[in-house]
Amino acid sequence: MSAPSFHLSGRRALVTGSSQGIGFALARALAAAGAHVLLNGRDAAKLDRAVAALRADGFSAEARCFDVTDESAVLAATPQLGVVDVLVNNTGIHRRGPLATMSLADWDAVLKTNLTSAFLVSRAVAPGMIERGAGKIINVCSLMSDLARPTTGNYAAAKGGLKMLTRAMCAEWAKHNVQVNGLAPGYILTEMTQPLAADPKFDGWIKSRTPAGRWGSADDLTGACVFLASPAADFVNGQILTVDGGLSAVI
Ligand code: GCO
């Protein structure tokens, strides 16, 4: 009976939207576990700075600059990806607003970035995983894959869809030894949630609504990501691992 392995040495991991924030923290954790990481984003300068920061810490990293929401850009970038053993579909945006007055542009932008991008990039890398008979896909879902609040209808719909896309990928690709799981952050302090944390009322609500009594940090997500990317999770498939300080477990 061998001990479970959380090591990723020899693996190549692509993390979308990883020049900053949660994506960068996840990429850094995968690199620290031994993976060669491909950082992705649309801003080449930001990506280069992020790669340099990982390399400065002795990690193995490269930049892959392309727009994951653009089908032709994904198709054009695919040959340059090389082998992708681990894919983290992290790219995401928020465009908060009431549904009754939400523009189609705000609806489309969130669905395209948070959901369709995961389809496009997974469709690009899955054939290689299937051919090699191994692969890991981690879709960064959300607490809002299951719970909503006013002004987040587009985001919740996208993240709810991403939860079901995770299960659909499992249904089709598990037989090829591809594990597809979701990582669902709760309220994590990032650029995207900064406006909420700056509001004393909302900040107080999160701290009282969350059993842990605090906002999460991107670092709180890294262990779950490394686990799902590692051999230790080879029999975990179609699951959503929620990291939210207990918020979704209580009323
Ligand atoms: C909000 C928050 C949430 C969180 C999400 C993280 O507007 O309520 O931004 O959408 O960001 O739950 O997964």
mmCIF file with all atom_site columns, N, CA, C and O and ligand atoms in Angstrom, residues 22 94 96 141-144 149-152 155 159 184-188 190 192-193 196 202 205 215, ligand 1:
data_model
loop_
_atom_site.group_PDB
_atom_site.id
_atom_site.type_symbol
_atom_site.label_atom_id
_atom_site.label_alt_id
_atom_site.label_comp_id
_atom_site.label_asym_id
_atom_site.label_entity_id
_atom_site.label_seq_id
_atom_site.pdbx_PDB_ins_code
_atom_site.Cartn_x
_atom_site.Cartn_y
_atom_site.Cartn_z
_atom_site.occupancy
_atom_site.B_iso_or_equiv
_atom_site.pdbx_formal_charge
_atom_site.auth_seq_id
_atom_site.auth_comp_id
_atom_site.auth_asym_id
_atom_site.auth_atom_id
_atom_site.pdbx_PDB_model_num
ATOM   1   N N  . ILE A 1 22  ? -6.190  34.558 -8.211  1.00 0.00 ? 22  ILE A N  1
ATOM   2   C CA . ILE A 1 22  ? -6.331  33.135 -7.894  1.00 0.00 ? 22  ILE A CA 1
ATOM   3   C C  . ILE A 1 22  ? -5.574  32.280 -8.899  1.00 0.00 ? 22  ILE A C  1
ATOM   4   O O  . ILE A 1 22  ? -4.876  31.333 -8.536  1.00 0.00 ? 22  ILE A O  1
ATOM   5   N N  . HIS A 1 94  ? -16.506 39.167 -13.489 1.00 0.00 ? 94  HIS A N  1
ATOM   6   C CA . HIS A 1 94  ? -17.804 39.501 -12.888 1.00 0.00 ? 94  HIS A CA 1
ATOM   7   C C  . HIS A 1 94  ? -18.323 40.761 -13.585 1.00 0.00 ? 94  HIS A C  1
ATOM   8   O O  . HIS A 1 94  ? -17.551 41.672 -13.876 1.00 0.00 ? 94  HIS A O  1
ATOM   9   N N  . ARG A 1 96  ? -21.492 42.584 -12.315 1.00 0.00 ? 96  ARG A N  1
ATOM   10  C CA . ARG A 1 96  ? -22.673 42.529 -11.458 1.00 0.00 ? 96  ARG A CA 1
ATOM   11  C C  . ARG A 1 96  ? -23.748 43.520 -11.906 1.00 0.00 ? 96  ARG A C  1
ATOM   12  O O  . ARG A 1 96  ? -23.446 44.602 -12.395 1.00 0.00 ? 96  ARG A O  1
ATOM   13  N N  . CYS A 1 141 ? -14.967 26.503 -10.399 1.00 0.00 ? 141 CYS A N  1
ATOM   14  C CA . CYS A 1 141 ? -16.394 26.822 -10.299 1.00 0.00 ? 141 CYS A CA 1
ATOM   15  C C  . CYS A 1 141 ? -16.557 27.930 -9.264  1.00 0.00 ? 141 CYS A C  1
ATOM   16  O O  . CYS A 1 141 ? -15.774 28.883 -9.237  1.00 0.00 ? 141 CYS A O  1
ATOM   17  N N  . SER A 1 142 ? -17.541 27.771 -8.389  1.00 0.00 ? 142 SER A N  1
ATOM   18  C CA . SER A 1 142 ? -17.776 28.821 -7.402  1.00 0.00 ? 142 SER A CA 1
ATOM   19  C C  . SER A 1 142 ? -18.814 28.344 -6.385  1.00 0.00 ? 142 SER A C  1
ATOM   20  O O  . SER A 1 142 ? -19.599 27.433 -6.667  1.00 0.00 ? 142 SER A O  1
ATOM   21  N N  . LEU A 1 143 ? -18.810 29.001 -5.262  1.00 0.00 ? 143 LEU A N  1
ATOM   22  C CA . LEU A 1 143 ? -19.926 28.869 -4.315  1.00 0.00 ? 143 LEU A CA 1
ATOM   23  C C  . LEU A 1 143 ? -21.219 29.152 -5.088  1.00 0.00 ? 143 LEU A C  1
ATOM   24  O O  . LEU A 1 143 ? -22.260 28.546 -4.861  1.00 0.00 ? 143 LEU A O  1
ATOM   25  N N  . MET A 1 144 ? -21.085 30.006 -6.093  1.00 0.00 ? 144 MET A N  1
ATOM   26  C CA . MET A 1 144 ? -22.259 30.402 -6.884  1.00 0.00 ? 144 MET A CA 1
ATOM   27  C C  . MET A 1 144 ? -22.591 29.407 -7.985  1.00 0.00 ? 144 MET A C  1
ATOM   28  O O  . MET A 1 144 ? -23.476 29.635 -8.784  1.00 0.00 ? 144 MET A O  1
ATOM   29  N N  . ARG A 1 149 ? -27.009 35.323 -5.213  1.00 0.00 ? 149 ARG A N  1
ATOM   30  C CA . ARG A 1 149 ? -27.489 36.480 -4.476  1.00 0.00 ? 149 ARG A CA 1
ATOM   31  C C  . ARG A 1 149 ? -27.857 37.517 -5.513  1.00 0.00 ? 149 ARG A C  1
ATOM   32  O O  . ARG A 1 149 ? -27.405 37.424 -6.684  1.00 0.00 ? 149 ARG A O  1
ATOM   33  N N  . PRO A 1 150 ? -28.663 38.501 -5.180  1.00 0.00 ? 150 PRO A N  1
ATOM   34  C CA . PRO A 1 150 ? -29.036 39.505 -6.180  1.00 0.00 ? 150 PRO A CA 1
ATOM   35  C C  . PRO A 1 150 ? -27.804 40.145 -6.822  1.00 0.00 ? 150 PRO A C  1
ATOM   36  O O  . PRO A 1 150 ? -26.777 40.318 -6.173  1.00 0.00 ? 150 PRO A O  1
ATOM   37  N N  . THR A 1 151 ? -27.934 40.449 -8.094  1.00 0.00 ? 151 THR A N  1
ATOM   38  C CA . THR A 1 151 ? -26.945 41.116 -8.967  1.00 0.00 ? 151 THR A CA 1
ATOM   39  C C  . THR A 1 151 ? -25.866 40.181 -9.480  1.00 0.00 ? 151 THR A C  1
ATOM   40  O O  . THR A 1 151 ? -24.903 40.650 -10.093 1.00 0.00 ? 151 THR A O  1
ATOM   41  N N  . THR A 1 152 ? -26.021 38.872 -9.248  1.00 0.00 ? 152 THR A N  1
ATOM   42  C CA . THR A 1 152 ? -24.981 37.961 -9.754  1.00 0.00 ? 152 THR A CA 1
ATOM   43  C C  . THR A 1 152 ? -25.564 36.915 -10.695 1.00 0.00 ? 152 THR A C  1
ATOM   44  O O  . THR A 1 152 ? -24.997 35.825 -10.852 1.00 0.00 ? 152 THR A O  1
ATOM   45  N N  . TYR A 1 155 ? -23.199 35.591 -13.486 1.00 0.00 ? 155 TYR A N  1
ATOM   46  C CA . TYR A 1 155 ? -22.072 34.851 -12.896 1.00 0.00 ? 155 TYR A CA 1
ATOM   47  C C  . TYR A 1 155 ? -22.539 33.499 -12.370 1.00 0.00 ? 155 TYR A C  1
ATOM   48  O O  . TYR A 1 155 ? -21.937 32.453 -12.636 1.00 0.00 ? 155 TYR A O  1
ATOM   49  N N  . LYS A 1 159 ? -21.335 29.856 -13.646 1.00 0.00 ? 159 LYS A N  1
ATOM   50  C CA . LYS A 1 159 ? -20.652 28.935 -12.723 1.00 0.00 ? 159 LYS A CA 1
ATOM   51  C C  . LYS A 1 159 ? -21.516 27.689 -12.459 1.00 0.00 ? 159 LYS A C  1
ATOM   52  O O  . LYS A 1 159 ? -20.972 26.602 -12.241 1.00 0.00 ? 159 LYS A O  1
ATOM   53  N N  . ALA A 1 184 ? -14.415 24.947 -6.078  1.00 0.00 ? 184 ALA A N  1
ATOM   54  C CA . ALA A 1 184 ? -15.409 26.016 -5.892  1.00 0.00 ? 184 ALA A CA 1
ATOM   55  C C  . ALA A 1 184 ? -15.012 26.930 -4.738  1.00 0.00 ? 184 ALA A C  1
ATOM   56  O O  . ALA A 1 184 ? -15.246 26.604 -3.569  1.00 0.00 ? 184 ALA A O  1
ATOM   57  N N  . PRO A 1 185 ? -14.404 28.072 -5.043  1.00 0.00 ? 185 PRO A N  1
ATOM   58  C CA . PRO A 1 185 ? -14.048 29.017 -3.987  1.00 0.00 ? 185 PRO A CA 1
ATOM   59  C C  . PRO A 1 185 ? -15.299 29.669 -3.402  1.00 0.00 ? 185 PRO A C  1
ATOM   60  O O  . PRO A 1 185 ? -16.289 29.876 -4.117  1.00 0.00 ? 185 PRO A O  1
ATOM   61  N N  . GLY A 1 186 ? -15.213 29.998 -2.157  1.00 0.00 ? 186 GLY A N  1
ATOM   62  C CA . GLY A 1 186 ? -16.241 30.828 -1.534  1.00 0.00 ? 186 GLY A CA 1
ATOM   63  C C  . GLY A 1 186 ? -15.847 32.285 -1.685  1.00 0.00 ? 186 GLY A C  1
ATOM   64  O O  . GLY A 1 186 ? -15.383 32.688 -2.752  1.00 0.00 ? 186 GLY A O  1
ATOM   65  N N  . TYR A 1 187 ? -16.032 33.060 -0.634  1.00 0.00 ? 187 TYR A N  1
ATOM   66  C CA . TYR A 1 187 ? -15.664 34.480 -0.707  1.00 0.00 ? 187 TYR A CA 1
ATOM   67  C C  . TYR A 1 187 ? -14.168 34.635 -0.422  1.00 0.00 ? 187 TYR A C  1
ATOM   68  O O  . TYR A 1 187 ? -13.725 34.494 0.707   1.00 0.00 ? 187 TYR A O  1
ATOM   69  N N  . ILE A 1 188 ? -13.426 34.871 -1.501  1.00 0.00 ? 188 ILE A N  1
ATOM   70  C CA . ILE A 1 188 ? -11.970 34.978 -1.453  1.00 0.00 ? 188 ILE A CA 1
ATOM   71  C C  . ILE A 1 188 ? -11.600 36.432 -1.740  1.00 0.00 ? 188 ILE A C  1
ATOM   72  O O  . ILE A 1 188 ? -12.181 37.063 -2.630  1.00 0.00 ? 188 ILE A O  1
ATOM   73  N N  . THR A 1 190 ? -9.954  39.024 -3.495  1.00 0.00 ? 190 THR A N  1
ATOM   74  C CA . THR A 1 190 ? -9.218  39.212 -4.759  1.00 0.00 ? 190 THR A CA 1
ATOM   75  C C  . THR A 1 190 ? -9.610  40.581 -5.325  1.00 0.00 ? 190 THR A C  1
ATOM   76  O O  . THR A 1 190 ? -10.471 41.265 -4.778  1.00 0.00 ? 190 THR A O  1
ATOM   77  N N  . MET A 1 192 ? -11.387 41.007 -7.770  1.00 0.00 ? 192 MET A N  1
ATOM   78  C CA . MET A 1 192 ? -12.794 40.914 -8.179  1.00 0.00 ? 192 MET A CA 1
ATOM   79  C C  . MET A 1 192 ? -13.743 41.167 -7.006  1.00 0.00 ? 192 MET A C  1
ATOM   80  O O  . MET A 1 192 ? -14.827 41.702 -7.162  1.00 0.00 ? 192 MET A O  1
ATOM   81  N N  . THR A 1 193 ? -13.309 40.797 -5.795  1.00 0.00 ? 193 THR A N  1
ATOM   82  C CA . THR A 1 193 ? -14.211 40.962 -4.645  1.00 0.00 ? 193 THR A CA 1
ATOM   83  C C  . THR A 1 193 ? -13.834 42.167 -3.788  1.00 0.00 ? 193 THR A C  1
ATOM   84  O O  . THR A 1 193 ? -14.534 42.470 -2.809  1.00 0.00 ? 193 THR A O  1
ATOM   85  N N  . LEU A 1 196 ? -16.456 44.556 -2.716  1.00 0.00 ? 196 LEU A N  1
ATOM   86  C CA . LEU A 1 196 ? -17.397 44.021 -1.713  1.00 0.00 ? 196 LEU A CA 1
ATOM   87  C C  . LEU A 1 196 ? -16.786 44.117 -0.320  1.00 0.00 ? 196 LEU A C  1
ATOM   88  O O  . LEU A 1 196 ? -17.433 44.501 0.646   1.00 0.00 ? 196 LEU A O  1
ATOM   89  N N  . PHE A 1 202 ? -21.169 44.682 3.811   1.00 0.00 ? 202 PHE A N  1
ATOM   90  C CA . PHE A 1 202 ? -20.977 43.393 3.141   1.00 0.00 ? 202 PHE A CA 1
ATOM   91  C C  . PHE A 1 202 ? -19.865 42.598 3.830   1.00 0.00 ? 202 PHE A C  1
ATOM   92  O O  . PHE A 1 202 ? -19.981 41.400 4.075   1.00 0.00 ? 202 PHE A O  1
ATOM   93  N N  . TRP A 1 205 ? -21.209 41.084 6.856   1.00 0.00 ? 205 TRP A N  1
ATOM   94  C CA . TRP A 1 205 ? -22.102 39.956 6.531   1.00 0.00 ? 205 TRP A CA 1
ATOM   95  C C  . TRP A 1 205 ? -21.306 38.706 6.192   1.00 0.00 ? 205 TRP A C  1
ATOM   96  O O  . TRP A 1 205 ? -21.586 37.616 6.684   1.00 0.00 ? 205 TRP A O  1
ATOM   97  N N  . TRP A 1 215 ? -12.824 36.156 5.401   1.00 0.00 ? 215 TRP A N  1
ATOM   98  C CA . TRP A 1 215 ? -12.709 35.967 3.947   1.00 0.00 ? 215 TRP A CA 1
ATOM   99  C C  . TRP A 1 215 ? -11.605 34.948 3.711   1.00 0.00 ? 215 TRP A C  1
ATOM   100 O O  . TRP A 1 215 ? -10.678 34.835 4.522   1.00 0.00 ? 215 TRP A O  1
HETATM 101 C C1 . GCO B 2 .   ? -20.291 38.213 -5.235  1.00 0.00 ? 1   GCO B C1 1
HETATM 102 C C2 . GCO B 2 .   ? -18.937 37.546 -5.197  1.00 0.00 ? 1   GCO B C2 1
HETATM 103 C C3 . GCO B 2 .   ? -19.062 36.059 -5.485  1.00 0.00 ? 1   GCO B C3 1
HETATM 104 C C4 . GCO B 2 .   ? -17.711 35.377 -5.310  1.00 0.00 ? 1   GCO B C4 1
HETATM 105 C C5 . GCO B 2 .   ? -17.759 33.969 -5.770  1.00 0.00 ? 1   GCO B C5 1
HETATM 106 C C6 . GCO B 2 .   ? -16.409 33.311 -5.712  1.00 0.00 ? 1   GCO B C6 1
HETATM 107 O O1 . GCO B 2 .   ? -20.497 39.132 -6.029  1.00 0.00 ? 1   GCO B O1 1
HETATM 108 O O2 . GCO B 2 .   ? -21.139 37.755 -4.429  1.00 0.00 ? 1   GCO B O2 1
HETATM 109 O O3 . GCO B 2 .   ? -18.072 38.142 -6.138  1.00 0.00 ? 1   GCO B O3 1
HETATM 110 O O4 . GCO B 2 .   ? -19.543 35.886 -6.811  1.00 0.00 ? 1   GCO B O4 1
HETATM 111 O O5 . GCO B 2 .   ? -16.737 36.062 -6.038  1.00 0.00 ? 1   GCO B O5 1
HETATM 112 O O6 . GCO B 2 .   ? -18.640 33.281 -4.962  1.00 0.00 ? 1   GCO B O6 1
HETATM 113 O O7 . GCO B 2 .   ? -16.500 32.002 -6.163  1.00 0.00 ? 1   GCO B O7 1
#
